[in-house]
Every structure is written in structure tokens, then in C-alpha cells.
mmCIF file of C-alpha atoms in Angstrom:
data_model
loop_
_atom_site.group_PDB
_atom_site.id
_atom_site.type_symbol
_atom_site.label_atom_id
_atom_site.label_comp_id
_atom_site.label_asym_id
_atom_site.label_seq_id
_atom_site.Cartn_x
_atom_site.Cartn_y
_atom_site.Cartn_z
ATOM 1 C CA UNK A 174 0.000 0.000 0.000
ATOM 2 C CA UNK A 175 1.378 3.250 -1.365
ATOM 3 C CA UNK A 176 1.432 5.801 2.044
ATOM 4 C CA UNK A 177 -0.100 8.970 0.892
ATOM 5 C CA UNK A 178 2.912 12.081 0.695
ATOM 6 C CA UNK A 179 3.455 14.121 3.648
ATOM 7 C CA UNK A 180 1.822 17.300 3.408
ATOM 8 C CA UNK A 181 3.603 20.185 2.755
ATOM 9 C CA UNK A 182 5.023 22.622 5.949
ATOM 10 C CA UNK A 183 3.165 24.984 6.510
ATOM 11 C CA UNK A 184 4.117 28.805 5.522
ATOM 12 C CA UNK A 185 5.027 30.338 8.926
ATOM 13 C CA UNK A 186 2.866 33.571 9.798
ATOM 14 C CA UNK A 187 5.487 36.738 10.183
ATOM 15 C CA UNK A 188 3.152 39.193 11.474
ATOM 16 C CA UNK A 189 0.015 38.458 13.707
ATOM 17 C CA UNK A 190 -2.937 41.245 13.134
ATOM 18 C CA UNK A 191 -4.952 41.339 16.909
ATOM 19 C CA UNK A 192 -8.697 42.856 17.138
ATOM 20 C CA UNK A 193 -8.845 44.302 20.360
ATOM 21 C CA UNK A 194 -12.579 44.011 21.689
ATOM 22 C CA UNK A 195 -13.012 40.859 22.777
ATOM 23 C CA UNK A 196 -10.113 39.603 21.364
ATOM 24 C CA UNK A 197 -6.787 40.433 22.795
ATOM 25 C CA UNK A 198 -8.808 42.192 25.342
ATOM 26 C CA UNK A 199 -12.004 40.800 27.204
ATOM 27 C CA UNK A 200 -14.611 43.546 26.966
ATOM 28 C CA UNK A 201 -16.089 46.182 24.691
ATOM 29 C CA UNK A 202 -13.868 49.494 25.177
ATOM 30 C CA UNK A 203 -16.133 51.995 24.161
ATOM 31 C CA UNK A 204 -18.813 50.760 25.522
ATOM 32 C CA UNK A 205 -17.323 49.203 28.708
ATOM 33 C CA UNK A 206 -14.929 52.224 29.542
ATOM 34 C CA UNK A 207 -12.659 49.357 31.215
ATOM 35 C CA UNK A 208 -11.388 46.309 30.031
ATOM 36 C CA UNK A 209 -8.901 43.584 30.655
ATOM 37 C CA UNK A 210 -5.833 41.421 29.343
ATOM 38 C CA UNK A 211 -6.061 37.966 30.743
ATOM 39 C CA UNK A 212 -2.842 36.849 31.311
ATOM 40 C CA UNK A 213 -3.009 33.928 29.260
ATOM 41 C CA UNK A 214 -3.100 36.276 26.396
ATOM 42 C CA UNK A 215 -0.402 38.199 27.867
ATOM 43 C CA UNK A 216 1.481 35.124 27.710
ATOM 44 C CA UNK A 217 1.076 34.442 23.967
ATOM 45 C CA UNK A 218 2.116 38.178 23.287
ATOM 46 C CA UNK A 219 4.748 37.615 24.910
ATOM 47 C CA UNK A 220 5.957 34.257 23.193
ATOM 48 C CA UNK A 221 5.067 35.093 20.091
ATOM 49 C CA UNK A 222 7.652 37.941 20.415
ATOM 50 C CA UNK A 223 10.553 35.820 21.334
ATOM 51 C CA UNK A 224 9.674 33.744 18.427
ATOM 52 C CA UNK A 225 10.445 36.925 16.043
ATOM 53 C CA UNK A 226 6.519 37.192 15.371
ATOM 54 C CA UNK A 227 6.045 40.612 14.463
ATOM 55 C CA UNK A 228 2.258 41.663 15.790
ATOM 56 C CA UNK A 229 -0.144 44.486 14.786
ATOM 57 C CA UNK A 230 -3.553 45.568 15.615
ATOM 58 C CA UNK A 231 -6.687 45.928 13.645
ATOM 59 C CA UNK A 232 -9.518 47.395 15.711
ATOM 60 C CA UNK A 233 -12.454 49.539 15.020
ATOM 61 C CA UNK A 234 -12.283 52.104 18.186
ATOM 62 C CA UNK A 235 -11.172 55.604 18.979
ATOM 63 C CA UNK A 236 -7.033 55.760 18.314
ATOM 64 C CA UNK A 237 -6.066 57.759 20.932
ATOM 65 C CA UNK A 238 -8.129 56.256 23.264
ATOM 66 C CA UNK A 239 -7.214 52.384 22.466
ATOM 67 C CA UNK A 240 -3.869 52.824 22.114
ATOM 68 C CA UNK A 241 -3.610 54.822 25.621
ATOM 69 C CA UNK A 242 -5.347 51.302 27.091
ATOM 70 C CA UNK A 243 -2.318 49.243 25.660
ATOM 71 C CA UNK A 244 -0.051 51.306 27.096
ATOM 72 C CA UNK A 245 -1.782 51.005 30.425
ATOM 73 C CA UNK A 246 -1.889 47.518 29.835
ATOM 74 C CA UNK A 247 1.882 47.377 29.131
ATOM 75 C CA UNK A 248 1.912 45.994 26.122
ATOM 76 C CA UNK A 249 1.575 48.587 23.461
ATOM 77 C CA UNK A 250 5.553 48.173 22.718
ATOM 78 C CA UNK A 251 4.997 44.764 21.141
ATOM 79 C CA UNK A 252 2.303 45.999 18.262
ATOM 80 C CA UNK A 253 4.197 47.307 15.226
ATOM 81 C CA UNK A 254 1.762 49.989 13.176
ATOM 82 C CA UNK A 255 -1.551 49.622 14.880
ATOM 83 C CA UNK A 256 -4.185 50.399 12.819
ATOM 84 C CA UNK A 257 -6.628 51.936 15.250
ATOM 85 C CA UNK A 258 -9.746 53.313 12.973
ATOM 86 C CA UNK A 259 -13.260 52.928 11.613
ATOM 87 C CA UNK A 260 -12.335 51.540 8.149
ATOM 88 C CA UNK A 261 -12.540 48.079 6.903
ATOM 89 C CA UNK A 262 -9.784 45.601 8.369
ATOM 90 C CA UNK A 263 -9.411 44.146 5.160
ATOM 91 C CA UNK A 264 -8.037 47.602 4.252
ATOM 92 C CA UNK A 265 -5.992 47.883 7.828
ATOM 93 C CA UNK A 266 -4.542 44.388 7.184
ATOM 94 C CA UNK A 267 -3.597 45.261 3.495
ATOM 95 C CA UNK A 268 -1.882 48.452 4.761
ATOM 96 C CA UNK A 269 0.010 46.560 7.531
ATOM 97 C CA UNK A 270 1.586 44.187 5.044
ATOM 98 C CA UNK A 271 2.360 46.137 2.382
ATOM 99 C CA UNK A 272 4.345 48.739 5.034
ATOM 100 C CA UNK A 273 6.284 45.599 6.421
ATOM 101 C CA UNK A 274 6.798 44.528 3.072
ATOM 102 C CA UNK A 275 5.527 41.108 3.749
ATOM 103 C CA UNK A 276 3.402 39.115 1.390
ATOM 104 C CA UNK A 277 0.262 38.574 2.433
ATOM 105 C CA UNK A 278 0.228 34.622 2.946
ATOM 106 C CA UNK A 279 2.872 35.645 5.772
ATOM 107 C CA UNK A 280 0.181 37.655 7.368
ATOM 108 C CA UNK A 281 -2.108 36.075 9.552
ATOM 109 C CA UNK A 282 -5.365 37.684 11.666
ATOM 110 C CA UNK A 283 -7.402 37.181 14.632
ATOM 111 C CA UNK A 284 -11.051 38.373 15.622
ATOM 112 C CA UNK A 285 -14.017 37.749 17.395
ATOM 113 C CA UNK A 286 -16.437 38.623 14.768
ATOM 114 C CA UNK A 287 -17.344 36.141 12.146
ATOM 115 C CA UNK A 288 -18.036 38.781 9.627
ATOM 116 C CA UNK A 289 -14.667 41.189 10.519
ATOM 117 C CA UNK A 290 -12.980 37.420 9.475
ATOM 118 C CA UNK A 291 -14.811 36.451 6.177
ATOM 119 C CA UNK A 292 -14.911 39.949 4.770
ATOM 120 C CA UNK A 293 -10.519 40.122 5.338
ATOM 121 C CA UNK A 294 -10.810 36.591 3.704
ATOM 122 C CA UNK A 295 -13.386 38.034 1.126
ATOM 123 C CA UNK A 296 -10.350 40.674 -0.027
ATOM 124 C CA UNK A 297 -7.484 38.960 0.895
ATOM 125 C CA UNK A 298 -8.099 34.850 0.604
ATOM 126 C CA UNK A 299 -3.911 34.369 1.326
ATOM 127 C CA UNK A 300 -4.607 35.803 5.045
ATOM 128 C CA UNK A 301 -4.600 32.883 7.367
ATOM 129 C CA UNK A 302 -7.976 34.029 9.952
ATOM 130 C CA UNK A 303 -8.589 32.696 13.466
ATOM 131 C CA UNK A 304 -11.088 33.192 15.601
ATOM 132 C CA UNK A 305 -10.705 34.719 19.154
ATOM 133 C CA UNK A 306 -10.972 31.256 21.168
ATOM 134 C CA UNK A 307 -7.800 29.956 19.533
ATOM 135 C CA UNK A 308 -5.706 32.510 20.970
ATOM 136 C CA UNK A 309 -4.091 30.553 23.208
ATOM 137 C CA UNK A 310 -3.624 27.922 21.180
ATOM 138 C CA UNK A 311 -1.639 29.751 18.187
ATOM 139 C CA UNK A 312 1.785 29.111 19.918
ATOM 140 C CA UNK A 313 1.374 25.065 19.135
ATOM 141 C CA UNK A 314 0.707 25.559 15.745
ATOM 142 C CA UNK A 315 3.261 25.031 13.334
ATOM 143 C CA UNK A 316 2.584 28.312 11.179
ATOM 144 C CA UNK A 317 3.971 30.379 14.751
ATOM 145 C CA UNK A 318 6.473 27.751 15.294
ATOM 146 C CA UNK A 319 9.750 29.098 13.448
ATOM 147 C CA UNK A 320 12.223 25.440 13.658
ATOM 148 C CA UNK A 321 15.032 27.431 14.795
ATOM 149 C CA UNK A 322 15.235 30.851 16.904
ATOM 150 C CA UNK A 323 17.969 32.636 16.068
ATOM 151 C CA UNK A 324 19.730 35.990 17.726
ATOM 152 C CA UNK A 325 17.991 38.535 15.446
ATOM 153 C CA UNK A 326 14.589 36.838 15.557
ATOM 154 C CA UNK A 327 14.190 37.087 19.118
ATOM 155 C CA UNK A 328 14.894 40.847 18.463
ATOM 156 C CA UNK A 329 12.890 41.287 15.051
ATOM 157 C CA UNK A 330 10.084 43.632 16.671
ATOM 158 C CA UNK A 331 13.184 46.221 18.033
ATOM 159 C CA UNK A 332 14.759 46.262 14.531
ATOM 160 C CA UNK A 333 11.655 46.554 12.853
ATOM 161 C CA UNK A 334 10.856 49.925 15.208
ATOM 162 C CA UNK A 335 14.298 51.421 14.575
ATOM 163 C CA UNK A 336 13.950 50.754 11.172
ATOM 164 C CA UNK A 337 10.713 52.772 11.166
ATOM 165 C CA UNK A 338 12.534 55.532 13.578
ATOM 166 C CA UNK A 339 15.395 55.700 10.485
ATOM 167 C CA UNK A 340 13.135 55.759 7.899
ATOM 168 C CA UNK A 341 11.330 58.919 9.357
ATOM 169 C CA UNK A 342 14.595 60.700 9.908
ATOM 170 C CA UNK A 343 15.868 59.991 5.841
ATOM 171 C CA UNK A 344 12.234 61.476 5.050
ATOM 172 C CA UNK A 345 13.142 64.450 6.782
ATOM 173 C CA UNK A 346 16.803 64.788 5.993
ATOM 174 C CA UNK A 347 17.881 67.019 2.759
ATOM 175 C CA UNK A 348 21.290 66.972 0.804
ATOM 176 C CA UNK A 349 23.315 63.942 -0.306
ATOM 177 C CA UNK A 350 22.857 60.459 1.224
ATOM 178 C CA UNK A 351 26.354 60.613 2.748
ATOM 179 C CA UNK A 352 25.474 63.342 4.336
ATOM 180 C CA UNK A 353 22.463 61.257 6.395
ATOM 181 C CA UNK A 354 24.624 58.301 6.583
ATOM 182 C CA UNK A 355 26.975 59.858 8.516
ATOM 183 C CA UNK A 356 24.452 61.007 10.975
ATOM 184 C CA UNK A 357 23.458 57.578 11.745
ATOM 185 C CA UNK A 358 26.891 56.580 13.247
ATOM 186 C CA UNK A 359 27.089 53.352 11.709
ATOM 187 C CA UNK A 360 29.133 50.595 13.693
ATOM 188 C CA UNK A 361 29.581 47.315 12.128
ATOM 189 C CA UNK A 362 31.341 44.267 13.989
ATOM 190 C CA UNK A 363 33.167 41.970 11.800
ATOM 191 C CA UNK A 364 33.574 38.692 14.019
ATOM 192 C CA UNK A 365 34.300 35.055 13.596
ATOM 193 C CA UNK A 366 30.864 33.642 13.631
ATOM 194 C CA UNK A 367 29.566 31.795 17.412
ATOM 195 C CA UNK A 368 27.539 28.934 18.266
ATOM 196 C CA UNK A 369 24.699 31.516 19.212
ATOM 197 C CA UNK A 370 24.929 33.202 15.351
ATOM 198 C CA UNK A 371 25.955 30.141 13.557
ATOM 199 C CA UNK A 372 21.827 29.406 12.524
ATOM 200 C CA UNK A 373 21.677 33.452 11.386
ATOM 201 C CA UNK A 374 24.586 33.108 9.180
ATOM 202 C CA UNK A 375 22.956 29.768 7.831
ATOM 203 C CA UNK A 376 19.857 31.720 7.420
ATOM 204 C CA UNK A 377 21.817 34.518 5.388
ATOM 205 C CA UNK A 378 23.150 31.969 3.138
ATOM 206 C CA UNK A 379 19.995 30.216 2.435
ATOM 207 C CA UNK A 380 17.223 33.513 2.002
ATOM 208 C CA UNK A 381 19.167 36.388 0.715
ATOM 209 C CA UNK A 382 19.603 36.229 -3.374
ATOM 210 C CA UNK A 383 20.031 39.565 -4.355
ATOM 211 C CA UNK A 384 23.409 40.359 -2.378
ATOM 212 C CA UNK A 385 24.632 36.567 -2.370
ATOM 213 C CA UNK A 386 27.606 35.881 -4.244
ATOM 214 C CA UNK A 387 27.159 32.586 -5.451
ATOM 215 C CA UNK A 388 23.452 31.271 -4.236
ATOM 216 C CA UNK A 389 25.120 28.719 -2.604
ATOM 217 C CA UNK A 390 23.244 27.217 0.676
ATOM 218 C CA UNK A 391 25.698 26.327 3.785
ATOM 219 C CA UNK A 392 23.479 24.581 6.558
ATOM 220 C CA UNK A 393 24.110 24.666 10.069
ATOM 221 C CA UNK A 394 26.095 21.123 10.072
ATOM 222 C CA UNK A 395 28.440 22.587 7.053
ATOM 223 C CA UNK A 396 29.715 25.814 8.608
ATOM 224 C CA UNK A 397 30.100 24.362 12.081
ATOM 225 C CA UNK A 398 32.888 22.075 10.421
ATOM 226 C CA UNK A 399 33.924 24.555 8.701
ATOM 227 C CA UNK A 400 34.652 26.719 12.400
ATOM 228 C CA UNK A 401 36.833 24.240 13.473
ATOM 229 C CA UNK A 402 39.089 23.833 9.999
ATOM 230 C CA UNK A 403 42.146 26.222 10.946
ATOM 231 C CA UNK A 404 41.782 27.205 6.927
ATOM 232 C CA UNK A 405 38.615 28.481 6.925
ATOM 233 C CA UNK A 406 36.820 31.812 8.265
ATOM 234 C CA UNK A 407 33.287 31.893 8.903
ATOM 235 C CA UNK A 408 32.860 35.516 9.772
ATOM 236 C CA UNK A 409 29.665 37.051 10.433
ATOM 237 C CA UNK A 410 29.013 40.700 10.382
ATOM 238 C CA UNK A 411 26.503 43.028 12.495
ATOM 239 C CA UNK A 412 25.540 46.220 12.394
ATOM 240 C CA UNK A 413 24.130 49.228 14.593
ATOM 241 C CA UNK A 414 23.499 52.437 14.684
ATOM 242 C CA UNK A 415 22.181 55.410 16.793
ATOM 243 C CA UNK A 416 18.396 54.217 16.114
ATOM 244 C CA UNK A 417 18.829 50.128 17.332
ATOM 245 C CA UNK A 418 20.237 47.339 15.837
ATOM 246 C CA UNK A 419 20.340 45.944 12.212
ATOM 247 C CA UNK A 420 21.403 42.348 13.356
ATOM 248 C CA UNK A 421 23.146 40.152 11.919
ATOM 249 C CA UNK A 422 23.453 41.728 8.074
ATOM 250 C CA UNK A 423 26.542 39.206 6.511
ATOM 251 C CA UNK A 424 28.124 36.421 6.500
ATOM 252 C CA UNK A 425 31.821 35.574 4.795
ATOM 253 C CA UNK A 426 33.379 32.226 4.516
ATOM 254 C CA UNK A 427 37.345 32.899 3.509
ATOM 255 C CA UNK A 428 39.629 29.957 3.226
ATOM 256 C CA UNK A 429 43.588 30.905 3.710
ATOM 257 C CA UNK A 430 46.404 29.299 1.238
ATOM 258 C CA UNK A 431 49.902 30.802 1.670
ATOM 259 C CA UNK A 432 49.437 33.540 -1.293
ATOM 260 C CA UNK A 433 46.194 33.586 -1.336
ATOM 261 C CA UNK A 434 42.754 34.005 0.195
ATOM 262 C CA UNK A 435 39.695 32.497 -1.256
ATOM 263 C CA UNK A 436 36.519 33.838 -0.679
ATOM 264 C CA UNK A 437 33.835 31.073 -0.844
ATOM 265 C CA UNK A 438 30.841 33.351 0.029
ATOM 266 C CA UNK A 439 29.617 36.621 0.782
ATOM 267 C CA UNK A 440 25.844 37.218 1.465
ATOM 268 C CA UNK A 441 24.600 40.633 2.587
ATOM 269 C CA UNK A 442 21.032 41.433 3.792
ATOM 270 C CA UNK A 443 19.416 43.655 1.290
ATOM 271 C CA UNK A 444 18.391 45.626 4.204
ATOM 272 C CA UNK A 445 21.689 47.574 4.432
ATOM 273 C CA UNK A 446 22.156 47.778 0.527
ATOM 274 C CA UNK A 447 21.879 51.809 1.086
ATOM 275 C CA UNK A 448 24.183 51.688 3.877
ATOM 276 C CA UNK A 449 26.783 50.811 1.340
ATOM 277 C CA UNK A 450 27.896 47.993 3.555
ATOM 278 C CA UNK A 451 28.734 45.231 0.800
ATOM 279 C CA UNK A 452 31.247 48.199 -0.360
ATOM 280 C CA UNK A 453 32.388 48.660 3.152
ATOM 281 C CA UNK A 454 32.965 44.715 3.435
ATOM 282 C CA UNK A 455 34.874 44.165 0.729
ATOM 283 C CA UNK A 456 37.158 47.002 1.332
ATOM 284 C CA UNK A 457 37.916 45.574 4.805
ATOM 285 C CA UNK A 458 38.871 42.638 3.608
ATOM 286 C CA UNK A 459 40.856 43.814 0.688
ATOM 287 C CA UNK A 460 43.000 46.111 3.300
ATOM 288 C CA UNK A 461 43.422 43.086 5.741
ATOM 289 C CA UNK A 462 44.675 41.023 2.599
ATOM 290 C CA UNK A 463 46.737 43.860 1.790
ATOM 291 C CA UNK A 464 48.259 43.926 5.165
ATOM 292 C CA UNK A 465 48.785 39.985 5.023
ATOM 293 C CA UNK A 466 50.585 40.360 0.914
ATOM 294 C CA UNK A 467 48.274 37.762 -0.187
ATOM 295 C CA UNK A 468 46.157 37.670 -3.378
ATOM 296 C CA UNK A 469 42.091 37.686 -3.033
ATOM 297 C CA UNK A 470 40.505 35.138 -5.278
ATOM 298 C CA UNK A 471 36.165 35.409 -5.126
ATOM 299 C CA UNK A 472 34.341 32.991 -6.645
ATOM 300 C CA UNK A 473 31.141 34.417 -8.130
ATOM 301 C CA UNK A 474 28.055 32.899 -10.147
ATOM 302 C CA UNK A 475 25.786 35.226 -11.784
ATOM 303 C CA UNK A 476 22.110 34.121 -11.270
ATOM 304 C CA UNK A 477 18.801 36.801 -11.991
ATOM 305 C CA UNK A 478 18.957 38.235 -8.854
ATOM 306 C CA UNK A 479 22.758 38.968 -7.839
ATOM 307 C CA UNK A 480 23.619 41.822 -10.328
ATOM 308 C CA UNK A 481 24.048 44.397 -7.426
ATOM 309 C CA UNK A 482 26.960 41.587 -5.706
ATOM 310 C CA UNK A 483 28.191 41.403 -8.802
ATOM 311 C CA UNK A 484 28.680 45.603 -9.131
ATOM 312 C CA UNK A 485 30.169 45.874 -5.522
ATOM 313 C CA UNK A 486 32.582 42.902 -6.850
ATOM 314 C CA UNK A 487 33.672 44.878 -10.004
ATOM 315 C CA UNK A 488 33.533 48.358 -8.232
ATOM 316 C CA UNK A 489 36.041 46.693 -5.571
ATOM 317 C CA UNK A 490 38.519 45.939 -8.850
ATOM 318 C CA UNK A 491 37.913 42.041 -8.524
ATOM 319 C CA UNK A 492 37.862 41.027 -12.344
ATOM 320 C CA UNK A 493 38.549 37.684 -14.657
ATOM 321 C CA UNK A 494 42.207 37.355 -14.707
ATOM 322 C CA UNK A 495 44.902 34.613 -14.692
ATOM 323 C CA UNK A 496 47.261 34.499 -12.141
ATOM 324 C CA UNK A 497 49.317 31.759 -10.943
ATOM 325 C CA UNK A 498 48.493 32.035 -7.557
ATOM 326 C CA UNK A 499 44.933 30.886 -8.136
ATOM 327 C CA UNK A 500 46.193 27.275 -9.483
ATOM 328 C CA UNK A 501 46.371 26.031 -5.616
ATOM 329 C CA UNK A 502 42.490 26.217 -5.843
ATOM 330 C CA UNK A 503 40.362 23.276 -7.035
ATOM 331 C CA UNK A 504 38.282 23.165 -10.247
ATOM 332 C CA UNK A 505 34.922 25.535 -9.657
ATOM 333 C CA UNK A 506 32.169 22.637 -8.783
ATOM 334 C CA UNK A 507 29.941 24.490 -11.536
ATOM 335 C CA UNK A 508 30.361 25.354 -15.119
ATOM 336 C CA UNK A 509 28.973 28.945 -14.641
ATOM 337 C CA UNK A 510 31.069 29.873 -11.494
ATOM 338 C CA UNK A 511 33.314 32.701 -12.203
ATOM 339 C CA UNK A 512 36.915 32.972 -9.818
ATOM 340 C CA UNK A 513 37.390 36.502 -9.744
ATOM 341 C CA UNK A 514 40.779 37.802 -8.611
ATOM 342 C CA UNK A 515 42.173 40.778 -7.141
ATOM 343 C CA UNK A 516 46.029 42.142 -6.100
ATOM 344 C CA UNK A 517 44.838 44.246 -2.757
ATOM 345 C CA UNK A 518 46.683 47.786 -2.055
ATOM 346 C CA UNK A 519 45.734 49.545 1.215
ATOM 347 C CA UNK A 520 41.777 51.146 1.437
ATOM 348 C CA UNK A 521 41.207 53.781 3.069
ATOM 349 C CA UNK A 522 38.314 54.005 5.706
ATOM 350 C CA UNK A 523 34.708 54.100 4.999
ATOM 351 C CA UNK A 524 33.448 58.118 6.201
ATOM 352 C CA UNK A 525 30.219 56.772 7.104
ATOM 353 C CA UNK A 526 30.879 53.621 8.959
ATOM 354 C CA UNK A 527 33.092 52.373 11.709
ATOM 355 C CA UNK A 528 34.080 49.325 11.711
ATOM 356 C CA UNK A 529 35.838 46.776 14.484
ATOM 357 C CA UNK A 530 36.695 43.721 12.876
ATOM 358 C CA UNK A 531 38.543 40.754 13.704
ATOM 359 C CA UNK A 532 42.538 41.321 12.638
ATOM 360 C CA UNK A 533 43.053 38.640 10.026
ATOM 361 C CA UNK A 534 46.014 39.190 9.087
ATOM 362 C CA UNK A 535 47.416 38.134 12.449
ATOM 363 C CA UNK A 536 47.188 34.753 13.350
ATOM 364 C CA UNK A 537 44.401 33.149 15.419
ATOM 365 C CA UNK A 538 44.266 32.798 18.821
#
């Protein structure tokens, strides 16, 4: 007997859209003047949150007057751009997503009303709905249950509100963008990867397409060998700035040969693209290999999405070129992978960043 296949996991919800009466609240506010958060509900805020759930709020009620009873409640921190009106939630939910930038099968919403439910499904059939009785049970379903929890997940609400907080200043800042840059005191941290990061670097490698070198996928099991190999880097790279944290926004994996370094991979969130921070990367690493007199040699496979890697590559001077130095490296495993090689000279500082990086050019500890 044939088993019948396994059916396929299911799409995990990024942002959770509460109704307040009756919902995450018991009571009617405008009616009831007073109402409550049982702390069972509490609790699921609360978990949801430390599973990098992002949460918002849908609710038909007076702004100023709901939102003041979250904050009394203590929880207003946790709801990224409540939608607090008198318009249809379809329209609320719509707006939500489409300011997170999420797709709306990642969104998923919760009310008391059967007809608030079926007229968001009505408009938008890829929102997962739920009623208000399975509050407390969202946290067991797999859809909120993210396999692996990483560093920057736990923190995803408090990256999401300084993004927000940086956004609003660039709308409000004139003149060149290297002007606003350098008000944001950039500080990235250049590190050799930990066991705590290890499943946000694999994460970098497997999601991010447009600033990913090669589209190659390193899992968890892969670059934890690859730690312990004296030859190898696996670096990882934050950043932060005066608004919050960025998180974890690159990863590099560098093997050394005596004349030469080989970069495997370098993946970049497209988050930071306008921080110039693929640029500031490279140029790091080009100094350090500068200081060490070795050769760089990148290996780099054009796909649909990776022209802007590709530009930082070229604007960095790494181009198609023999040199002898690069016959210590093996065959590329793929027809279409270009080695792309560069003689480093010193760079000079980034004017918008600073960066403390690991020295490479001095040996390990």
C-alpha cells in the first residue's frame, strides 16, 4: 500500500494582526470604559515575540483612546503599526503588510467577529484568519512555530521599530545620502561567527539572493565544520546604529592558502544595501589582505537576482584574470562559477561607517 505524501510545511505567519474588543482584550472598550488582558493572552504576546513574530492591531475604536489602554496595559511596545480606525480591516490588514513589506500569505489575523474574518478573507483569501478562542492555542501551531530561533529573531520587533525611527529621519533629511549616513553613526562588527549566530549566518546563506555571491546554501552542520578547519573563516558581520540594531546583516566564509585568500561566500542582507555595507565589506577585507601580501581570489556565479553583488565585486577591482596564484584552488564545482581575482593595495576608511573587525592578518588565537 502506497502511504499517501506528507503534506507540505506549513508557511510560517510573520506578522500576527490582533482585534482588540473581545479579542486580545475581554470587553467592549467603548462601551465598557474598562477592560482587561487575561494573562493567558499576555502570555502568547509575549511568546510570540521571542519567536520573532512581528504583531499588529486591527480594531475599530477611537485611536487615541485604544492605544492609551495598551499602554496602560503594558503591552503597546509589542504591536508594530496599529491600525486603530473605523475603516474596513481588510483595508488595515492590506496596509500593515504592504508597510512591512511582507506578502500577504505571511500575514495572519485574529477576531471575534465572524463577519470582521470572512470579509478580510473576502479581499485577501492568502490571510490565514482565526477566531478569538484559539488565541491561546496559536503558539502550538506550526505556522507560529519558526524550527530554529535565532539571535535577530528574538529581536525582530526592536529592529523593525528602529527601522521605522530611520526611515522617518531619511524622510526628513535634505542633501546627499552621505550626508544622512553619517548622521546615523554606523558601527559594524566583523567577528568570527559563534555557536549563538551560527543558525543566522545559515539563514543569510539560504534567504538572501540579491546580495549573495554565489546562491550557494551552507546549513548549520556545514559551517560548524567549517569553524573548526584552521583554513577556513566563517565571519559574520553586524551592524548598529544610533536608532537600534540591524542584526546580523553578513556572512563571509574565507579559506587561507599561503598567497592567497579564497573567498567562498559573501551574502549581505538587502536591508543595508543603502548603507553601502557590501562596499564597506569588501574594502575591509581587501585592506586586511593587503596587510597579510596575499592575493584575493572570489568565486562568483551570476544568477537573476545577484547583479548588485556582482557591481560591488567589479567596483572593488575584482575582475577575470589569470594568475598563478589561483592554481592552488580546485576546479569551480559548476560550469557557470566565475573565480574573480584581485592584487589588494591599502583602502582607506569608509566616512560613514566604523568598523571593528577581527585582525586577520594576524594569526588566530
Amino acid at each position: 500500500m502506497t502511504e499517501a505524501p506528507a503534506p507540505p510545511p506549513a508557511q510560517l505567519v510573520k506578522c500576527l494582526v490582533w482585534d482588540l474588543d473581545n479579542t486580545l482584550w475581554q470587553g467592549t472598550l467603548i462601551e465598557d470604559g474598562d477592560v482587561s488582558l487575561p494573562d493567558a493572552i499576555r502570555d502568547v504576546i509575549v511568546e510570540l515575540d521571542s519567536r520573532g513574530v512581528l504583531q499588529s492591531v486591527a480594531s475599530k475604536n477611537d485611536h487615541e483612546t485604544a492605544w492609551a489602554r495598551l499602554e496602560k496595559l503594558g503591552v503597546a511596545d509589542y504591536f508594530v503599526l496599529p491600525e486603530i480606525g473605523w475603516g474596513p480591516k481588510s483595508e488595515s490588514v492590506c496596509r500593515i503588510a504592504d508597510a512591512l513589506n511582507f506578502a500577504l500569505g505571511t500575514i495572519a489575523f485574529i477576531d471575534d467577529q465572524p463577519t470582521e474574518r470572512a470579509e478580510v478573507t473576502y479581499h485577501h483569501p492568502e490571510v490565514r484568519c482565526y477566531p478569538a478562542e484559539a488565541a491561546t492555542g496559536l503558539p502550538r501551531l506550526p505556522e507560529f512555530s519558526p524550527p530554529v530561533q535565532t539571535v535577530d529573531s528574538r529581536r525582530r520587533r526592536e529592529m523593525y521599530q528602529a527601522g521605522f525611527r530611520r526611515e522617518a529621519a531619511r524622510a526628513e533629511t535634505s542633501g546627499p545620502d552621505e550626508d544622512f549616513l553619517r548622521t546615523l553613526e554606523l558601527n559594524m562588527r566583523i567577528g568570527r561567527a559563534t555557536d549563538e549566530e551560527l543558525s543566522r549566518v545559515e539563514e543569510l546563506t539560504l534567504r538572501t539572493s540579491q546580495m549573495n555571491a554565489t546562491g550557494v546554501h551552507y546549513s548549520d552542520s556545514d559551517l560548524r565544520h567549517l569553524r573548526t578547519d584552521p583554513a577556513h573563516e566563517v565571519l559574520v558581520v553586524t551592524l548598529t546604529d544610533r536608532f537600534g540594531p540591524h542584526g546580523a546583516v553578513g556572512v563571509l566564509l574565507l579559506e587561507r592558502h599561503l598567497d592567497l585568500w579564497h573567498l567562498k561566500l559573501l551574502a549581505t542582507s538587502c536591508r543595508v544595501v543603502s548603507f553601502g555595507a557590501g562596499a564597506t565589506i569588501l574594502n575591509w577585507l581587501i585592506d586586511e589582505a593587503a596587510g597579510a601580501g596575499v592575493h584575493l581570489a572570489a568565486d562568483f556565479r551570476p544568477t537573476d537576482r545577484n547583479r548588485m553583488m556582482e557591481i560591488a565585486y567589479r567596483f572593488a577591482g575584482f575582475e577575470q584574470s589569470a594568475c598563478p596564484c589561483t592554481e592552488a584552488l580546485p576546479e569551480p564545482p559548476t560550469a557557470n562559477l566565475q573565480r574573480l581575482h584581485l592584487v589588494p593595495a591599502p583602502r582607506p576608511h569608509s566616512t560613514t561607517t566604523r568598523v571593528a573587525a577581527v585582525p586577520l592578518a594576524a594569526p588566530q588565537p
